[in-house]
Coordinates of C-alpha atoms in Angstrom, one line a residue:
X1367 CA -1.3 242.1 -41.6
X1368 CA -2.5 238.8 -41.0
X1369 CA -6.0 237.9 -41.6
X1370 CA -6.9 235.8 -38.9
X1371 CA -10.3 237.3 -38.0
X1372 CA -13.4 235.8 -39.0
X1373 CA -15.8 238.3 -40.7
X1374 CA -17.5 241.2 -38.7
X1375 CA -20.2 243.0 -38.9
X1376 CA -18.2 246.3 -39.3
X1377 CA -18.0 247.9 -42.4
X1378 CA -15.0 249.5 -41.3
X1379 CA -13.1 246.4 -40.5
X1380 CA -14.8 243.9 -43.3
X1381 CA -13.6 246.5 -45.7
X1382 CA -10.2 246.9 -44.1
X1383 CA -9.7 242.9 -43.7
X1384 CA -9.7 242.6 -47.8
X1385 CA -7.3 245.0 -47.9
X1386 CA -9.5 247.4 -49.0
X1387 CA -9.9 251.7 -48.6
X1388 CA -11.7 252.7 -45.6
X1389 CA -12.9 256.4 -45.5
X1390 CA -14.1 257.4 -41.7
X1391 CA -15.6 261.2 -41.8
X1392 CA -15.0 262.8 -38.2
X1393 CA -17.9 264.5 -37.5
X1394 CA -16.9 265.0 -33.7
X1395 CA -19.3 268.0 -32.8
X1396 CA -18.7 269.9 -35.8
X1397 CA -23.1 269.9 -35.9
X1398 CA -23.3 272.2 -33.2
X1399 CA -21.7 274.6 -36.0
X1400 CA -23.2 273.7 -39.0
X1401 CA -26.8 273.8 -36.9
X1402 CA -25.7 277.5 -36.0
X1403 CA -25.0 278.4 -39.6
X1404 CA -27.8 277.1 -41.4
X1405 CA -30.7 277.9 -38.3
X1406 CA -31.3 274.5 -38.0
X1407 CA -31.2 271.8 -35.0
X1408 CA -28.1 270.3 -34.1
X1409 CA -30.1 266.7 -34.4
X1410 CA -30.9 268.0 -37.8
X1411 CA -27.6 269.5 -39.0
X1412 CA -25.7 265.7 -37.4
X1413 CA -28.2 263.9 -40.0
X1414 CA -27.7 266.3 -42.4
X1415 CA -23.5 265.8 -42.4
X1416 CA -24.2 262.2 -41.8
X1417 CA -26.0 262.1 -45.3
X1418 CA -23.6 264.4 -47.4
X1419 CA -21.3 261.9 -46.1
X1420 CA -23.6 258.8 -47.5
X1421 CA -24.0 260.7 -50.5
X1422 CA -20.3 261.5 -51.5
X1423 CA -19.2 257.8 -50.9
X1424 CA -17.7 258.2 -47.2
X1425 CA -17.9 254.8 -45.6
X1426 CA -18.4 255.4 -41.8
X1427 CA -18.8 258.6 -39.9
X1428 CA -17.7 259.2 -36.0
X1429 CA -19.1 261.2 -33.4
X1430 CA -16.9 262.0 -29.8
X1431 CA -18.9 261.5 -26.9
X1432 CA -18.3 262.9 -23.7
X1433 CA -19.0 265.3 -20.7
X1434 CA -17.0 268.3 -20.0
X1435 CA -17.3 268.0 -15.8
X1436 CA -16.0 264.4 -17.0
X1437 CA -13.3 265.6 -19.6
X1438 CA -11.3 268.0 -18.2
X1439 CA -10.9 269.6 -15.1
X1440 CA -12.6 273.5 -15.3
X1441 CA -8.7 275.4 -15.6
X1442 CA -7.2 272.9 -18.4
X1443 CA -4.9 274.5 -21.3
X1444 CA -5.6 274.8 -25.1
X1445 CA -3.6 272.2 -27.0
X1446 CA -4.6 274.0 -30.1
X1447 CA -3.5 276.7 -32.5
X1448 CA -5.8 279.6 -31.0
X1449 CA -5.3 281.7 -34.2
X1450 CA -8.0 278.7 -35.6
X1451 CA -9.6 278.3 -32.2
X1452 CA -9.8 281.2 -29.8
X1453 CA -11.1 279.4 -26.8
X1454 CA -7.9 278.8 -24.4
X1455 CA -9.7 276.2 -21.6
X1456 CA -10.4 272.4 -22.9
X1457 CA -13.3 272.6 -20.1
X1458 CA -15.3 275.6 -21.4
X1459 CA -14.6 274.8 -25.3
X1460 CA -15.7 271.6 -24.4
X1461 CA -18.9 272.4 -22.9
X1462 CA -20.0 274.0 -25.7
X1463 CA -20.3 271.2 -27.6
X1464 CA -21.8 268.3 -25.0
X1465 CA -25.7 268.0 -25.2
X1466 CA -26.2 264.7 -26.6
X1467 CA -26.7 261.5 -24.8
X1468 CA -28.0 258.1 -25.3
X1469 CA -31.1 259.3 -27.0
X1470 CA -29.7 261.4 -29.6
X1471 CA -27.0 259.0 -30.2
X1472 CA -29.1 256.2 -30.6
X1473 CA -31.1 258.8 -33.3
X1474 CA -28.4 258.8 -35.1
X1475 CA -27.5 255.3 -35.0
X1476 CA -30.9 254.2 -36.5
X1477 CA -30.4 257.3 -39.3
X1478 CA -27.2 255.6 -40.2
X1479 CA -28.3 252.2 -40.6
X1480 CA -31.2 253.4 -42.7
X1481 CA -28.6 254.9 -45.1
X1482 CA -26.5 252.2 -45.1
X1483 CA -23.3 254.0 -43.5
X1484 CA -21.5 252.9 -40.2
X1485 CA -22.2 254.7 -37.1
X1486 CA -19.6 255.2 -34.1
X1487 CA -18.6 257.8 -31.7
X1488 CA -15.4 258.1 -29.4
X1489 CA -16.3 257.2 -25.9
X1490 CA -14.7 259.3 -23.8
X1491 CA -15.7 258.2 -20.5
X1492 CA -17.8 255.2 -18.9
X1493 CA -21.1 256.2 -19.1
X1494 CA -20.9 256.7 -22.9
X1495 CA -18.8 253.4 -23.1
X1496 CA -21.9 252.0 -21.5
X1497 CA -24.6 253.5 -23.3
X1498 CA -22.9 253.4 -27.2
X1499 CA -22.7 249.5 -26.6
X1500 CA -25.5 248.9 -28.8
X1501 CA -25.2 251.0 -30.6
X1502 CA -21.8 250.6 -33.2
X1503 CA -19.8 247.3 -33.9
X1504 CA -16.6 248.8 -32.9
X1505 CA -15.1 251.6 -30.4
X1506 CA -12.5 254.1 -30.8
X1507 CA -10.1 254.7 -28.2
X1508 CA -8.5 258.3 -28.9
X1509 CA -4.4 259.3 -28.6
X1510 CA -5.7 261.2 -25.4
X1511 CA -6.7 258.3 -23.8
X1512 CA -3.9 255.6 -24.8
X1513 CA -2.0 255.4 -21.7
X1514 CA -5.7 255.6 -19.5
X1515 CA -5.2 251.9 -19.0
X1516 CA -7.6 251.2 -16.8
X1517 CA -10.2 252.9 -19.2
X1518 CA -8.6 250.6 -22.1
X1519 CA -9.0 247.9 -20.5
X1520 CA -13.0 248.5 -19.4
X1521 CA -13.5 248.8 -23.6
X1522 CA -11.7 246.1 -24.4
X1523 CA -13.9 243.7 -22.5
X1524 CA -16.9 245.0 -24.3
X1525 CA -15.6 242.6 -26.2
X1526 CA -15.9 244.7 -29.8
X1527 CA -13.1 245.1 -32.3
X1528 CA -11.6 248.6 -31.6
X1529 CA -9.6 251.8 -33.5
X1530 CA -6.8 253.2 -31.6
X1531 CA -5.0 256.2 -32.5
X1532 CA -1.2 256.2 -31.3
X1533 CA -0.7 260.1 -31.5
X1534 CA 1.7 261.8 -29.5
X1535 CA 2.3 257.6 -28.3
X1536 CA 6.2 256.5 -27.6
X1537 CA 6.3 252.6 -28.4
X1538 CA 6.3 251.1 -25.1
X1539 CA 3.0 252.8 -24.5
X1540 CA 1.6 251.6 -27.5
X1541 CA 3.1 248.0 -26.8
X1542 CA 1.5 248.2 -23.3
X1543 CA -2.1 249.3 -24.5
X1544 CA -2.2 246.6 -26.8
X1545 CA -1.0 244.3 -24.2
X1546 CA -3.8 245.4 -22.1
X1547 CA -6.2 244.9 -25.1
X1548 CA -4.8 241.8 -26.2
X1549 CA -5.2 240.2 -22.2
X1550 CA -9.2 241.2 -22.7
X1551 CA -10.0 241.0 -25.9
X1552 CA -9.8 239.2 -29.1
X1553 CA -11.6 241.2 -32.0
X1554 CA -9.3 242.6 -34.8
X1555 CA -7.2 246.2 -33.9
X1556 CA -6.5 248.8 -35.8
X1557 CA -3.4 251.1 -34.9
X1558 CA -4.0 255.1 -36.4
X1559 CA -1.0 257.1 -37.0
X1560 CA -2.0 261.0 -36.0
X1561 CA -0.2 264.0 -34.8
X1562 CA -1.7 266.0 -32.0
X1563 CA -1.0 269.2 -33.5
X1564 CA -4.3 270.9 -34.0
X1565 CA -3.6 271.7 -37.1
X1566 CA -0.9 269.4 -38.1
X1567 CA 1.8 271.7 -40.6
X1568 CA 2.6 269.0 -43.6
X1569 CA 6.3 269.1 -42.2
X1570 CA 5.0 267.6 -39.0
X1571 CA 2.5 264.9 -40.7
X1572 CA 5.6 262.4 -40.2
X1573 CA 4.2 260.0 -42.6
X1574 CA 6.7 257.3 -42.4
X1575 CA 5.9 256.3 -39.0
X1576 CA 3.0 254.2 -41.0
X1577 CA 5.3 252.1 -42.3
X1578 CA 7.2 251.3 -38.6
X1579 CA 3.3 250.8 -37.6
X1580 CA 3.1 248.0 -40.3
X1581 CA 6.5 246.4 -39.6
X1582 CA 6.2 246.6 -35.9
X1583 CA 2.4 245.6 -35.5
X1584 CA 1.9 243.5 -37.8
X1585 CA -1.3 241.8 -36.4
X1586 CA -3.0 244.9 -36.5
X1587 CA -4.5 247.2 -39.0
X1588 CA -2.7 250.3 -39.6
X1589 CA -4.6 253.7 -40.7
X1590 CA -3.6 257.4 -40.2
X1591 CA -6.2 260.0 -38.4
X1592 CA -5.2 263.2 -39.8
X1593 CA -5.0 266.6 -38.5
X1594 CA -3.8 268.9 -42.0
X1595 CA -5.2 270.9 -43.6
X1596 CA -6.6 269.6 -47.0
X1597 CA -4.2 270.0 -49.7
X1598 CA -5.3 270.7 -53.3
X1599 CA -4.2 267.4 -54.5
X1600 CA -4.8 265.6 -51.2
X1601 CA -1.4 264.8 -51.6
X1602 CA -1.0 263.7 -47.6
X1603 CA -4.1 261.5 -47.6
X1604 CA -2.7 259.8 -50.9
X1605 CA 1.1 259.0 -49.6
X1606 CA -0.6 257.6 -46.0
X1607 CA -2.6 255.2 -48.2
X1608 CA 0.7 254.3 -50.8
X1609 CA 2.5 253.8 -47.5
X1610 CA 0.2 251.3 -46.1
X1611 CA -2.8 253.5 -43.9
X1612 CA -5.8 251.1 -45.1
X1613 CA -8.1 253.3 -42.6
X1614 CA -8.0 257.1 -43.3
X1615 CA -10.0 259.0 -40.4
X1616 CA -10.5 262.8 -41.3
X1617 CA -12.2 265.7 -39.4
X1618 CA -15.4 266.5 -41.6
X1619 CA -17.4 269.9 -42.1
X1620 CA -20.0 271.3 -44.6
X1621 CA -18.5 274.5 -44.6
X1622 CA -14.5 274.8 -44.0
X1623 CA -14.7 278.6 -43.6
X1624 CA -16.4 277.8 -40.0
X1625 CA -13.8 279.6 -37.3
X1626 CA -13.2 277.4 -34.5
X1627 CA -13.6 273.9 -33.3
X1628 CA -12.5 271.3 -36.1
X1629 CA -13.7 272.7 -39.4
X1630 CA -10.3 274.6 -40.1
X1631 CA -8.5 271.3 -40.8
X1632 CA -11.6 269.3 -41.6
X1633 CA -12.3 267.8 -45.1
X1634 CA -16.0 269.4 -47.3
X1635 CA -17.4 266.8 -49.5
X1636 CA -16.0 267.8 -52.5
X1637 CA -12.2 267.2 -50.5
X1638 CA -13.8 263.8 -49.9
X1639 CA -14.2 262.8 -53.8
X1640 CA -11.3 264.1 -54.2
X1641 CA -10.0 261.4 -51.4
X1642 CA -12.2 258.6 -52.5
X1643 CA -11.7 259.1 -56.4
X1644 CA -7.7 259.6 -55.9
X1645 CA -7.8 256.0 -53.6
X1646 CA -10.0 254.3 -56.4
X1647 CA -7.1 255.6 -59.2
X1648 CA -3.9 254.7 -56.9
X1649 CA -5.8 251.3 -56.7
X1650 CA -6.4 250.6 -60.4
X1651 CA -2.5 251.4 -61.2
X1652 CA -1.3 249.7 -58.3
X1653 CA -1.9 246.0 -59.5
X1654 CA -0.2 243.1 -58.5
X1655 CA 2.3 241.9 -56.3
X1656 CA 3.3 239.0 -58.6
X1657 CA 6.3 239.1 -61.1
X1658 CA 4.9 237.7 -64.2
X1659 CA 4.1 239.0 -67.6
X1660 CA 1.0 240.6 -67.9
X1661 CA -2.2 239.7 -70.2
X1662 CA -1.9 242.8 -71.9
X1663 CA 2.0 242.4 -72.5
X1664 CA 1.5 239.1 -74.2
X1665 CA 1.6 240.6 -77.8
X1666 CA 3.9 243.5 -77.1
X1667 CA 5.9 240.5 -76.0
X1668 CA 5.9 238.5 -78.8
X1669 CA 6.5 241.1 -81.3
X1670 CA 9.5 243.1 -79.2
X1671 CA 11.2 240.1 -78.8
X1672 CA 13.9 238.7 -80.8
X1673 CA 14.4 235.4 -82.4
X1674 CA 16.9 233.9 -83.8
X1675 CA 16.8 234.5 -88.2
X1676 CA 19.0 233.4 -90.6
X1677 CA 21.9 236.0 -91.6
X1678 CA 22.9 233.7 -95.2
X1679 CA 21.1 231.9 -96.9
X1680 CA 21.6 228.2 -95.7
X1681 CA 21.1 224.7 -97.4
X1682 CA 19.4 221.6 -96.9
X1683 CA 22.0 219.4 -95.2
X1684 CA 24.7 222.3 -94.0
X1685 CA 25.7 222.2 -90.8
X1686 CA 24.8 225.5 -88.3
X1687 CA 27.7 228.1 -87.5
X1688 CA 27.3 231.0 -85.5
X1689 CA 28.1 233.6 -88.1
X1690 CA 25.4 232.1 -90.4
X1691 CA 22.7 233.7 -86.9
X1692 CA 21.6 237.1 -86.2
X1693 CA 18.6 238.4 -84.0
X1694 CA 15.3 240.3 -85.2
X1695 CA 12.3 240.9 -84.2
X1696 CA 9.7 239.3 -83.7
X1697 CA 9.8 237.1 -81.2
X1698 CA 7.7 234.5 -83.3
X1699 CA 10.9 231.9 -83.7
X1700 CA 13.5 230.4 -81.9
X1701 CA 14.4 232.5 -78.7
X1702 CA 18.5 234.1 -79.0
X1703 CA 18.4 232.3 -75.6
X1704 CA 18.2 229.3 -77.2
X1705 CA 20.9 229.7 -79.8
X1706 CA 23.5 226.6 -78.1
X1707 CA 20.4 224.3 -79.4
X1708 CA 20.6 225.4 -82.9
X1709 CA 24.4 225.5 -83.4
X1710 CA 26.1 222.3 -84.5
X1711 CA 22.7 221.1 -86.3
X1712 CA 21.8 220.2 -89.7
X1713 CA 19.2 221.9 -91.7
X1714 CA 16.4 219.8 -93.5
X1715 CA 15.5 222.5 -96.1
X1716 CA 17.1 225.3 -97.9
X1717 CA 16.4 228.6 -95.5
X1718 CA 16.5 232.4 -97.1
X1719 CA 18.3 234.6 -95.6
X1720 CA 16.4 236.6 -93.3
X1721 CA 14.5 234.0 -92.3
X1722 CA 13.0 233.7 -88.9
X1723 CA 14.4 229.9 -87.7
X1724 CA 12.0 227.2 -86.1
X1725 CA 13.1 223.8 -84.5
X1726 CA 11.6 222.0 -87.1
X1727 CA 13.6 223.3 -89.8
X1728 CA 16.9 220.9 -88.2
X1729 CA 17.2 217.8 -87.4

């Protein structure tokens, strides 16, 4: 990825333009749950998983925004696994989970930016385009909505840097989206690898597609928005960040025994310090890209090596063979890659055998 962007104000894409781990925690509408659970408000369960989120170390959380009556038409299909989710119509599941607005969103914006975490929310239509303006540094355009060009296009003039997931995308869709974005907009872009497969088996998580993502887009950021289940080892999350996925988007619940909506393949807090804690170790061992001998080699170095060391003992004024060398450690002396230099000179002092050799013992 080329850096060619100046600094913004996103967290998200500050972080993600020096290279470094971005954790977003899907809320979605996951509150409406949590506020059912626990008998509290959804406004108060939203800042309540917004701050678990804080707590843990997450750096951004997202919201979806939307209308059902502007979503989906009232007899659309389930694209879900309805063992997880039993609701069969995207309209009435939907509707279940659409009573905030401006107002509540902008709530939550203000809670956010009092704890220091990013706020944003998919848009999923104009009027919440409109309204969310102010209120995040950078939209999120979802796989559902990639080839809704003309959609695309009315966020990319708003002129903000924006997250695009490519799930379920063939290439010339992607390459057409980002044409449209590129024509309107010139903020930084970050591609997400996902799988619309709700939830995504690991066979299907098709991880390697992050890497095409890099090669082929190459201006852009790549990230993975993921759909699995957590594993114990969080074994997917960990190979999409090895693989190049800077930005890791995750579905987020406080309670992943919830039945329905996202919390069946969403990640608790203690899956997210697992996330963040695994990133932070894959990050320490990773190092550097450069070939060179490390600082904490030197002395390893110079002690494993060989040098050259007399194998006779050898006298002042006697002329260097090859049979009168061997090579022992340490690597204190005369290199054996050195050893042309020494052969055919004379020695200025008498030299034990088992000596290690320096120039200035020749003339």
């Amino acid at each position: 990825m080329t850096n060619k962007y100046k600094k913004m104000e996103s967290t998200i894409i500050n972080r993600a333009l020096k290279g470094e781990f971005v954790l977003i925690a899907e809320i979605g509408v996951n509150y409406y749950d949590i506020a059912n659970k626990n008998n509290i408000s959804p406004m108060e369960a939203a800042k309540l998983m917004i701050k678990e989120a804080k707590n843990v170390g997450i750096h951004a959380v997202k919201f979806q925004t939307y209308k059902a009556n502007a979503l989906a038409v009232k007899d659309s299909p389930s694209y879900w696994d309805t063992n997880e989710e039993v609701m069969t119509s995207q309209f009435e599941l939907f509707k279940k989970f659409d009573k905030f607005s401006y107002n509540e969103y902008k709530e939550l914006s203000n809670y956010c930016a009092e704890l220091e975490i990013e706020f944003l929310s998919t848009a999923f239509d104009i009027d919440s385009a409109d309204y969310l303006y102010n209120l995040m540094n950078i939209y999120k355009i979802s796989s559902s909505d990639l080839t809704n060009l003309p959609f695309v296009e009315y966020i990319a003039k708003k002129g903000k840097p924006i997250i695009l997931s490519v799930g379920a995308s063939n290439k010339d869709e992607i390459d057409k989206t980002i044409e449209v974005i590129k024509a309107n907009n010139n903020k930084p872009v970050a591609l997400l690898h996902c799988v619309l497969e709700y939830p995504t088996t690991f066979e299907h998580a098709n991880l390697n597609k992050i890497i095409t993502l890099k090669e082929k887009y190459p201006d852009s950021i790549i990230g993975y928005s993921d759909h699995t289940k957590p594993d114990q080892n969080i074994d997917i999350i960990k190979t999409a960040y090895n693989l190049g996925a800077i930005i890791i988007e995750k579905h987020f619940t406080l309670d992943k025994s919830i039945s329905g909506n996202d919390h069946y393949h969403a990640m608790d807090t203690q899956d997210a310090n697992k996330i963040i804690k695994g990133i932070e170790f894959i990050r320490r061992i990773r190092g550097s890209y450069e070939i060179k001998c490390l600082e904490s080699e030197v002395i390893a170095r110079q002690n494993a090596r060989r040098s050259l060391v007399s194998s006779v003992d050898i006298y002042s004024g006697e002329k260097i063979t090859r049979d009168m060398l061997t090579f022992k450690r340490p690597g204190t002396g005369i290199s054996p890659a050195e050893t042309s230099l020494i052969i055919g000179k004379r020695a200025k002092i008498d030299i034990r055998e088992d000596t290690i050799l320096k120039f200035e013992m020749f003339e």
